[in-house]
Backbone as ProteinMPNN parsed JSONL, in Angstrom:
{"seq_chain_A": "XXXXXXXXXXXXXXXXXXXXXXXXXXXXXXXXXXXXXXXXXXXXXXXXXXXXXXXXXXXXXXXXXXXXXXXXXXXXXXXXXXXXXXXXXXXXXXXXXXXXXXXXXXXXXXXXXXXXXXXXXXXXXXXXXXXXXXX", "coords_chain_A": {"N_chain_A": [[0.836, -1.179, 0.0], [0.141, 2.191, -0.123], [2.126, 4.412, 1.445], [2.619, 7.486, 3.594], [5.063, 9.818, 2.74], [6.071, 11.769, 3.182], [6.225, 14.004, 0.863], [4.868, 15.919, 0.724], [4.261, 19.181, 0.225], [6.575, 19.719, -2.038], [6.744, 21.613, -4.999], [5.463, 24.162, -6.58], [2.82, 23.345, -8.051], [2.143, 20.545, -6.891], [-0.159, 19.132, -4.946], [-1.521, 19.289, -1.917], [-0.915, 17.591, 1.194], [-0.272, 14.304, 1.895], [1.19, 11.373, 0.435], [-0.136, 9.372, 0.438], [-2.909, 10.595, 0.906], [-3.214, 11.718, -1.869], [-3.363, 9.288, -3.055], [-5.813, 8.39, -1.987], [-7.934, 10.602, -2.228], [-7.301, 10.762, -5.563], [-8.454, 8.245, -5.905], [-11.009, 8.284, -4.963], [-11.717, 10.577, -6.751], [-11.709, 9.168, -9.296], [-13.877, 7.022, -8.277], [-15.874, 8.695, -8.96], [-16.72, 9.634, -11.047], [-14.361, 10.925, -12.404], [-12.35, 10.672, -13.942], [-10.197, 12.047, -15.449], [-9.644, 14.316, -13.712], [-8.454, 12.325, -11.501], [-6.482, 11.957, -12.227], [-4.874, 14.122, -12.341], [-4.403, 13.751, -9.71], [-3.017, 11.36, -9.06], [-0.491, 11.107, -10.565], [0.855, 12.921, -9.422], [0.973, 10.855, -6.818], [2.131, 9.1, -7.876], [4.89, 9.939, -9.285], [6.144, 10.819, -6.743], [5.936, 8.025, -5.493], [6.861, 5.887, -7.699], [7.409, 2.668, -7.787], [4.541, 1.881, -6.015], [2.494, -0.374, -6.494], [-0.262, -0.659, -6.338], [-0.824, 2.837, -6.415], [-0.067, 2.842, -9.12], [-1.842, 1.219, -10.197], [-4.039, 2.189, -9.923], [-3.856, 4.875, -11.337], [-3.239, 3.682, -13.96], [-5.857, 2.997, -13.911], [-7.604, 5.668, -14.109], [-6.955, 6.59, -16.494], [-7.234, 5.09, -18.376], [-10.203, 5.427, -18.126], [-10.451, 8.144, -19.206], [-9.881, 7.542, -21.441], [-7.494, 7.652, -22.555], [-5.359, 5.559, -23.485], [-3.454, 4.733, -24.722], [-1.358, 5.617, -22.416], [-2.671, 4.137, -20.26], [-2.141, 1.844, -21.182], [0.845, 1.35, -20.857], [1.155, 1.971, -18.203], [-0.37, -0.455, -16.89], [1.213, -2.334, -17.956], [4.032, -1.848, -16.723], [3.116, -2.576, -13.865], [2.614, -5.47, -14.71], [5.431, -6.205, -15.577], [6.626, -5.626, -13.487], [5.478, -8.088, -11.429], [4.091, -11.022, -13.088], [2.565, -12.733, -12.127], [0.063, -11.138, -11.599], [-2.991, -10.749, -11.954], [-5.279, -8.846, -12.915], [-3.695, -6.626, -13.924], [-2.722, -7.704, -15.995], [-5.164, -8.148, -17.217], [-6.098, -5.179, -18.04], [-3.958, -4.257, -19.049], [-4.486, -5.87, -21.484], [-7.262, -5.085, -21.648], [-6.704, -2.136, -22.684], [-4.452, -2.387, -24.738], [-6.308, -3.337, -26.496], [-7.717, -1.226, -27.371], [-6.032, 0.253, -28.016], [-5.712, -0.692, -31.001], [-3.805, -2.497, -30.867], [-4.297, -5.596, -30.993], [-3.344, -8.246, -31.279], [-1.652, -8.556, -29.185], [-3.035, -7.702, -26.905], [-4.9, -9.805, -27.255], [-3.247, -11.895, -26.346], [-2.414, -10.857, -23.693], [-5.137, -10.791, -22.25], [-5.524, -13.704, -22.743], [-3.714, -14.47, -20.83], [-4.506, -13.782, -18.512], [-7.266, -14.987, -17.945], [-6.753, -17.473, -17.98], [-5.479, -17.605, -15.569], [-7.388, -16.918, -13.979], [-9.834, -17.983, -14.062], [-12.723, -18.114, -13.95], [-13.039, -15.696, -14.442], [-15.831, -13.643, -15.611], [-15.409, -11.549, -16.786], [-13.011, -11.122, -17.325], [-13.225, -13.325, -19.468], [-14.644, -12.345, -21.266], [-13.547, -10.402, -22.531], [-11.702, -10.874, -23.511], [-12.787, -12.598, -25.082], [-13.757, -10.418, -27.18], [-11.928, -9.426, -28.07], [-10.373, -10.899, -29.521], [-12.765, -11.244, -31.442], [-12.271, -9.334, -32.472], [-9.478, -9.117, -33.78], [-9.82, -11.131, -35.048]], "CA_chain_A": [[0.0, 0.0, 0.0], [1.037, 3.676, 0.155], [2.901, 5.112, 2.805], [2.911, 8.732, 3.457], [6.504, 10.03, 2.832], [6.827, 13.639, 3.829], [6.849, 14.448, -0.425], [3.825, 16.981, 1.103], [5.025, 20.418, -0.762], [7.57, 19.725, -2.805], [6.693, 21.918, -5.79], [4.073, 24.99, -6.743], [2.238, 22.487, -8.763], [1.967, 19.53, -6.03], [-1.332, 19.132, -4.271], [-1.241, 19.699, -0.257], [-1.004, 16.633, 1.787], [1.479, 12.909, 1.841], [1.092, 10.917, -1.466], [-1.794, 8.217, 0.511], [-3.723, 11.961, 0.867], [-3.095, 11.827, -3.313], [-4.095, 8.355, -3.482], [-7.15, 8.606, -1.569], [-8.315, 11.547, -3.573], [-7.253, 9.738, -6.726], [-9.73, 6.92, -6.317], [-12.504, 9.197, -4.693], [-12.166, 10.764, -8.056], [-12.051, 8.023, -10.098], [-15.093, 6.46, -8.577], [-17.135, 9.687, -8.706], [-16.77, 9.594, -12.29], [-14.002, 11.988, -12.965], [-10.902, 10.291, -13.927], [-9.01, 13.19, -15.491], [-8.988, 14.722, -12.858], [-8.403, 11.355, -10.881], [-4.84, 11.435, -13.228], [-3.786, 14.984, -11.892], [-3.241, 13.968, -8.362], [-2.436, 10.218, -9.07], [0.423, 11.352, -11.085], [1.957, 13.292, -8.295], [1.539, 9.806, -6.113], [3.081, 7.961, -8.907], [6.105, 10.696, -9.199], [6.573, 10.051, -5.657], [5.93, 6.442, -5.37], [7.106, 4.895, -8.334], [7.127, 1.648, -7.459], [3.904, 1.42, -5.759], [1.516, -0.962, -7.474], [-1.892, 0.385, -5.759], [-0.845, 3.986, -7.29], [0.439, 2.944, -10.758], [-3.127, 0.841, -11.022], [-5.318, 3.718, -9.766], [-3.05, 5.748, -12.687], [-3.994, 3.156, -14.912], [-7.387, 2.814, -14.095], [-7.867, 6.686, -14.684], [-6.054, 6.807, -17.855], [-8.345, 4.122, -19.323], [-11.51, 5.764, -17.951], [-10.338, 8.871, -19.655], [-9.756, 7.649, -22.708], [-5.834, 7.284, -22.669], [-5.559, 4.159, -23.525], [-1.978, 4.613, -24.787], [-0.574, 5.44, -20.892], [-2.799, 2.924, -19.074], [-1.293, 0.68, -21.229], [2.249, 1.562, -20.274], [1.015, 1.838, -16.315], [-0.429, -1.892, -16.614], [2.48, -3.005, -18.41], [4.963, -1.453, -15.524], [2.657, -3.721, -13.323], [3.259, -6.797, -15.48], [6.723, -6.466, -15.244], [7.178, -6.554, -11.637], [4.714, -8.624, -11.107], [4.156, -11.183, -14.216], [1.085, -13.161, -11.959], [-0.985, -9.912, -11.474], [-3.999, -10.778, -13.526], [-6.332, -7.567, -12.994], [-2.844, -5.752, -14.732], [-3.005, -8.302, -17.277], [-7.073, -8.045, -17.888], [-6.543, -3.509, -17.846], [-3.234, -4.261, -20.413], [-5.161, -6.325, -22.376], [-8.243, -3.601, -22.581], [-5.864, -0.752, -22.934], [-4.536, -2.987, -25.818], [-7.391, -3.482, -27.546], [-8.077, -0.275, -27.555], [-4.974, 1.175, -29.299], [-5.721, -1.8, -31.521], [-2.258, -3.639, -31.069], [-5.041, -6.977, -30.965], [-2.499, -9.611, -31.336], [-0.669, -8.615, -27.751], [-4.409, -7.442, -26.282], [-5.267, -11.193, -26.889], [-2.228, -12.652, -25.246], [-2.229, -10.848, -21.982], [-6.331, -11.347, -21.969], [-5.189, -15.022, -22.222], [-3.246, -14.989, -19.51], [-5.322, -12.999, -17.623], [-7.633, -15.851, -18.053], [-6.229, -18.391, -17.651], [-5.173, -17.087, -14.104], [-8.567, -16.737, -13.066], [-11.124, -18.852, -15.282], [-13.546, -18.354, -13.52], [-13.881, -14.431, -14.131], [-16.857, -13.458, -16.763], [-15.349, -10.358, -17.188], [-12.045, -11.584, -18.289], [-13.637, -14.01, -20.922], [-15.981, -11.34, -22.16], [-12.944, -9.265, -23.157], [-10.853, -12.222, -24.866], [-13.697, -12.828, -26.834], [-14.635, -9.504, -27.731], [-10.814, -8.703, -28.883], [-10.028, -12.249, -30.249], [-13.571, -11.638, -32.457], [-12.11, -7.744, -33.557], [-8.786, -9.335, -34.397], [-10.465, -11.518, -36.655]], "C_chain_A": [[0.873, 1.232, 0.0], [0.795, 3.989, 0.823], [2.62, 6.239, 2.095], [4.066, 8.782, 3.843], [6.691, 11.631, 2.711], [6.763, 14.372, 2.299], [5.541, 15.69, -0.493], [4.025, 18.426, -0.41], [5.976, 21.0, -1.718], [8.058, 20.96, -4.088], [5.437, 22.752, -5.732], [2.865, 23.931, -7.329], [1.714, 21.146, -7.717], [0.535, 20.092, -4.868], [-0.958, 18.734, -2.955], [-1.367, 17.851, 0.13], [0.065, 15.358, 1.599], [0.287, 12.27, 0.465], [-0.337, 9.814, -0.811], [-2.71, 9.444, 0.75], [-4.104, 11.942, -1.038], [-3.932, 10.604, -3.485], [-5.628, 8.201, -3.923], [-7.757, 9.432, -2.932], [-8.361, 11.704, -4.685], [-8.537, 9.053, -6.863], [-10.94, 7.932, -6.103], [-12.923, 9.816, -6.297], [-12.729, 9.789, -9.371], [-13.457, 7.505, -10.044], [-16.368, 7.212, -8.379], [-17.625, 10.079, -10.467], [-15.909, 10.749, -13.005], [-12.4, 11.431, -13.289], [-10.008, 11.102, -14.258], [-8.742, 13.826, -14.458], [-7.989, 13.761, -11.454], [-6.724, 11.306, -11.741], [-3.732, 12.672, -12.756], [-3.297, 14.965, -10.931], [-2.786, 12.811, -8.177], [-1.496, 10.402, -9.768], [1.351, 11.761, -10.692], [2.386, 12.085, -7.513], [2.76, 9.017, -6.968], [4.814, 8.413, -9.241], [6.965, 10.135, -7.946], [6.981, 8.851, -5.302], [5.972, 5.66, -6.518], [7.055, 3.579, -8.692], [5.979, 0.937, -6.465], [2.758, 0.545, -6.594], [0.222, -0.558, -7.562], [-1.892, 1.923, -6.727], [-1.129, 3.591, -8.685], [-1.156, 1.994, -11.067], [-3.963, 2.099, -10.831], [-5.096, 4.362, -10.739], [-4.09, 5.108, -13.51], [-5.286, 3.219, -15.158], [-8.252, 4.03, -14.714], [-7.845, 6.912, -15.704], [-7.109, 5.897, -18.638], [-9.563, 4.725, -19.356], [-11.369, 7.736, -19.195], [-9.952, 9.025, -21.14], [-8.007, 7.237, -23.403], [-5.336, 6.671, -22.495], [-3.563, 4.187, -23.733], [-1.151, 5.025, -23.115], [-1.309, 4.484, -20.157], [-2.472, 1.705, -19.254], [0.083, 0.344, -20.562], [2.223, 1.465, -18.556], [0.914, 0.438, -16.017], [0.531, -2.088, -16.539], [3.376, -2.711, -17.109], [4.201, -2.755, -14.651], [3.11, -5.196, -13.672], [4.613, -7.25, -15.449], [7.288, -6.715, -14.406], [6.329, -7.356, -11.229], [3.753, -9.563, -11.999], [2.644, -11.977, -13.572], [0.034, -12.373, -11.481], [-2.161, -9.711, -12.265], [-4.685, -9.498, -13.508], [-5.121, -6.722, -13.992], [-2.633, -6.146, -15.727], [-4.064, -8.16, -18.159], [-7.026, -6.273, -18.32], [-5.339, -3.887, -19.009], [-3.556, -4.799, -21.317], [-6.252, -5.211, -23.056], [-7.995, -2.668, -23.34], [-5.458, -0.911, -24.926], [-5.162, -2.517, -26.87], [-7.757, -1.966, -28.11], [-7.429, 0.964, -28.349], [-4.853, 0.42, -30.653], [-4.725, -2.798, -31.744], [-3.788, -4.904, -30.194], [-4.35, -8.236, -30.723], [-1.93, -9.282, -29.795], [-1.515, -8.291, -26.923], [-4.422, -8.923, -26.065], [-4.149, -11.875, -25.912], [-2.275, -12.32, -24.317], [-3.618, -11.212, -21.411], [-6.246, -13.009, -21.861], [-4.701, -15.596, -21.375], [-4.128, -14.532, -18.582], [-6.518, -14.097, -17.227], [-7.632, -17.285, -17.647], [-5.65, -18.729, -15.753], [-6.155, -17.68, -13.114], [-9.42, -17.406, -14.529], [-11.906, -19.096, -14.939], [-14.13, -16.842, -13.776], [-14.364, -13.953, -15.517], [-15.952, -12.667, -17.28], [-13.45, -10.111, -18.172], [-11.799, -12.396, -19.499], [-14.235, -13.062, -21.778], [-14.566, -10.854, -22.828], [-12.073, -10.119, -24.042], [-11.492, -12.375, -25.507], [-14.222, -11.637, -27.587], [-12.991, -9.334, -28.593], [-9.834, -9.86, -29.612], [-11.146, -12.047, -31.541], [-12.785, -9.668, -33.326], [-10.321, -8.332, -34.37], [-8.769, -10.365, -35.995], [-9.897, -13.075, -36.916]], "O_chain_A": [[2.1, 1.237, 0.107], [-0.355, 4.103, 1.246], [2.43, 6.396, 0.889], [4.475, 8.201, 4.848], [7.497, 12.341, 2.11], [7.281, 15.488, 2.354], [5.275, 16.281, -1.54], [3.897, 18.358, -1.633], [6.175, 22.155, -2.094], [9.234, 21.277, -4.261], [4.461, 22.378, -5.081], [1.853, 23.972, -6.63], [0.564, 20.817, -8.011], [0.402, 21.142, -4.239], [-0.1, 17.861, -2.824], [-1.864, 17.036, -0.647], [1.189, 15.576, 1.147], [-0.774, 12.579, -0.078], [-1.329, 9.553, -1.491], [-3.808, 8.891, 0.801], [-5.26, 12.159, -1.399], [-5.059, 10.701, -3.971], [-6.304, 8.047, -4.94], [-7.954, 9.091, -4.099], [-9.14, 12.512, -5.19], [-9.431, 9.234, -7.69], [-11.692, 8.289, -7.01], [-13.986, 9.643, -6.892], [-13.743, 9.764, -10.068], [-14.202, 7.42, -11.021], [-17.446, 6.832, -7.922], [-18.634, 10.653, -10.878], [-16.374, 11.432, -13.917], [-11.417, 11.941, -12.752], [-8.968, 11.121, -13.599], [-7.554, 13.971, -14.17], [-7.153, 14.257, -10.699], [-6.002, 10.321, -11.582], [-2.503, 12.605, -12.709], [-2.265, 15.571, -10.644], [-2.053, 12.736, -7.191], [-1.184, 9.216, -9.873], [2.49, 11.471, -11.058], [3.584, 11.881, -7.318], [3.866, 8.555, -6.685], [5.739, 7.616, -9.399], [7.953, 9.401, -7.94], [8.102, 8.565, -4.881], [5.199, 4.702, -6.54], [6.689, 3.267, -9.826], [6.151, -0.216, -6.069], [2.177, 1.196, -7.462], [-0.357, -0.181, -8.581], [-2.752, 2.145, -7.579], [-2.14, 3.891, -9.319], [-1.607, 2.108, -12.207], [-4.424, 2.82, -11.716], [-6.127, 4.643, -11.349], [-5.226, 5.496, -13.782], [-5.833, 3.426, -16.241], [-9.203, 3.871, -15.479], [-8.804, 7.557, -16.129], [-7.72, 6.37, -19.596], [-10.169, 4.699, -20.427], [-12.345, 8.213, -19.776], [-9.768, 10.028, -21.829], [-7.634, 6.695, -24.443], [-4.627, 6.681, -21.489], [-2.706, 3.729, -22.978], [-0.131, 4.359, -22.941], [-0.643, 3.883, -19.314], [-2.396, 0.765, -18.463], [0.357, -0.661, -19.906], [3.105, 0.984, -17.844], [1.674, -0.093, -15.207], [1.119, -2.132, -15.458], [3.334, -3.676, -16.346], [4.692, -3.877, -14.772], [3.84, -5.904, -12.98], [4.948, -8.427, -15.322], [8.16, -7.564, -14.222], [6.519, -7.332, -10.013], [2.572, -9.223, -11.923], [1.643, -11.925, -14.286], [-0.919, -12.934, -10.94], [-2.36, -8.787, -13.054], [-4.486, -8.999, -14.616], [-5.643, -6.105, -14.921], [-2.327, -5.359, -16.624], [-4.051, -8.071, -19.387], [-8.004, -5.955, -18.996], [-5.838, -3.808, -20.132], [-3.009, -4.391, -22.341], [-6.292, -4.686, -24.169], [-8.613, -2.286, -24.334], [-5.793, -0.228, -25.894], [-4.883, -1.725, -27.77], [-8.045, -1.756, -29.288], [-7.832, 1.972, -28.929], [-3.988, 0.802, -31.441], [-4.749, -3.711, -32.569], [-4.071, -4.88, -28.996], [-4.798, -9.142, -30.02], [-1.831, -10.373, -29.233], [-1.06, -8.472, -25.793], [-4.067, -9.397, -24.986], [-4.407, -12.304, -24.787], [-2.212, -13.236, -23.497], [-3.652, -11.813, -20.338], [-6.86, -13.573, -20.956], [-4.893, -16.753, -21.003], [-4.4, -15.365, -17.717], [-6.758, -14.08, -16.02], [-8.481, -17.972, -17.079], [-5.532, -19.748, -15.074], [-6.07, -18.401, -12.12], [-9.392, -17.119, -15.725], [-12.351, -20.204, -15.236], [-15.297, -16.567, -13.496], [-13.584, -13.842, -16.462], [-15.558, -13.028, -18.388], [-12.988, -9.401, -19.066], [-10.846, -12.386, -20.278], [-14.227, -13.153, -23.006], [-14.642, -11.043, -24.042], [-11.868, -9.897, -25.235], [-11.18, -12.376, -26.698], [-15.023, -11.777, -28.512], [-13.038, -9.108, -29.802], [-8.746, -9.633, -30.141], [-10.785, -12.501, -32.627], [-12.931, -9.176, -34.445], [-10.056, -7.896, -35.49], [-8.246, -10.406, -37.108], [-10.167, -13.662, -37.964]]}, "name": "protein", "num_of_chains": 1, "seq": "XXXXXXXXXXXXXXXXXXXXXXXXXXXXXXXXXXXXXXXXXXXXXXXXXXXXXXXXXXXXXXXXXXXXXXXXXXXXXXXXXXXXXXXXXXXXXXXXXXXXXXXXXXXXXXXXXXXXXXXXXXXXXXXXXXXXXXX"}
């Protein structure tokens, strides 16, 4: 999870409070339906906390909801890399995927993603929706 690390004021631009203050306020956004803005103060956590996974998905998750499919790919992916059995970062790099239409590498991580968990609808639904657009 994220720690608060003192990275409070750093900069004119940096929003008041420790980076789990950012988090928080991240998701709140996110699940109020505002992800852009959900990207301007998860971006500061993510500056900060680099290597947190919780941030860099909340990132992601924004970035997708906003349309910017090309960075929530790159946020999954970071996920994927440290962490290669992380299916939810597999199932959001797969969407992200699909969505820039690289299809052929959408399907593969939706396969793993799958395969993980084969039991979750919501990870078949999307293999078959971007397995039937690849054709």
């Amino acid at each position: 999870m994220v720690q608060g690390s003192g990275h409070g004021q750093d900069s004119p631009g940096t929003p008041g409070g420790e980076v789990y203050d950012w988090y928080q306020r991240g998701l709140n956004l996110l699940e109020s339906g505002s992800p852009a803005a959900a990207i301007q103060v998860l971006e500061h956590a993510a500056a900060a906390e680099p290597s947190s996974r919780s941030v860099r998905e909340a990132l992601a998750r924004a970035q997708y909801g906003a349309k910017r499919y090309a960075e929530a790919a790159e946020n999954f992916r970071l996920i994927v890399e440290a962490d290669p059995a992380e299916d939810y970062a597999l199932f959001g790099l797969g969407l992200a995927l699909t969505r820039t239409g690289r299809l052929a590498e959408a399907v593969e991580h939706l396969a793993l993603a799958c395969a993980m968990c084969p039991d979750n609808k919501h990870y078949a639904t999307a293999l078959r929706h971007a397995r039937a657009r690849k054709g």
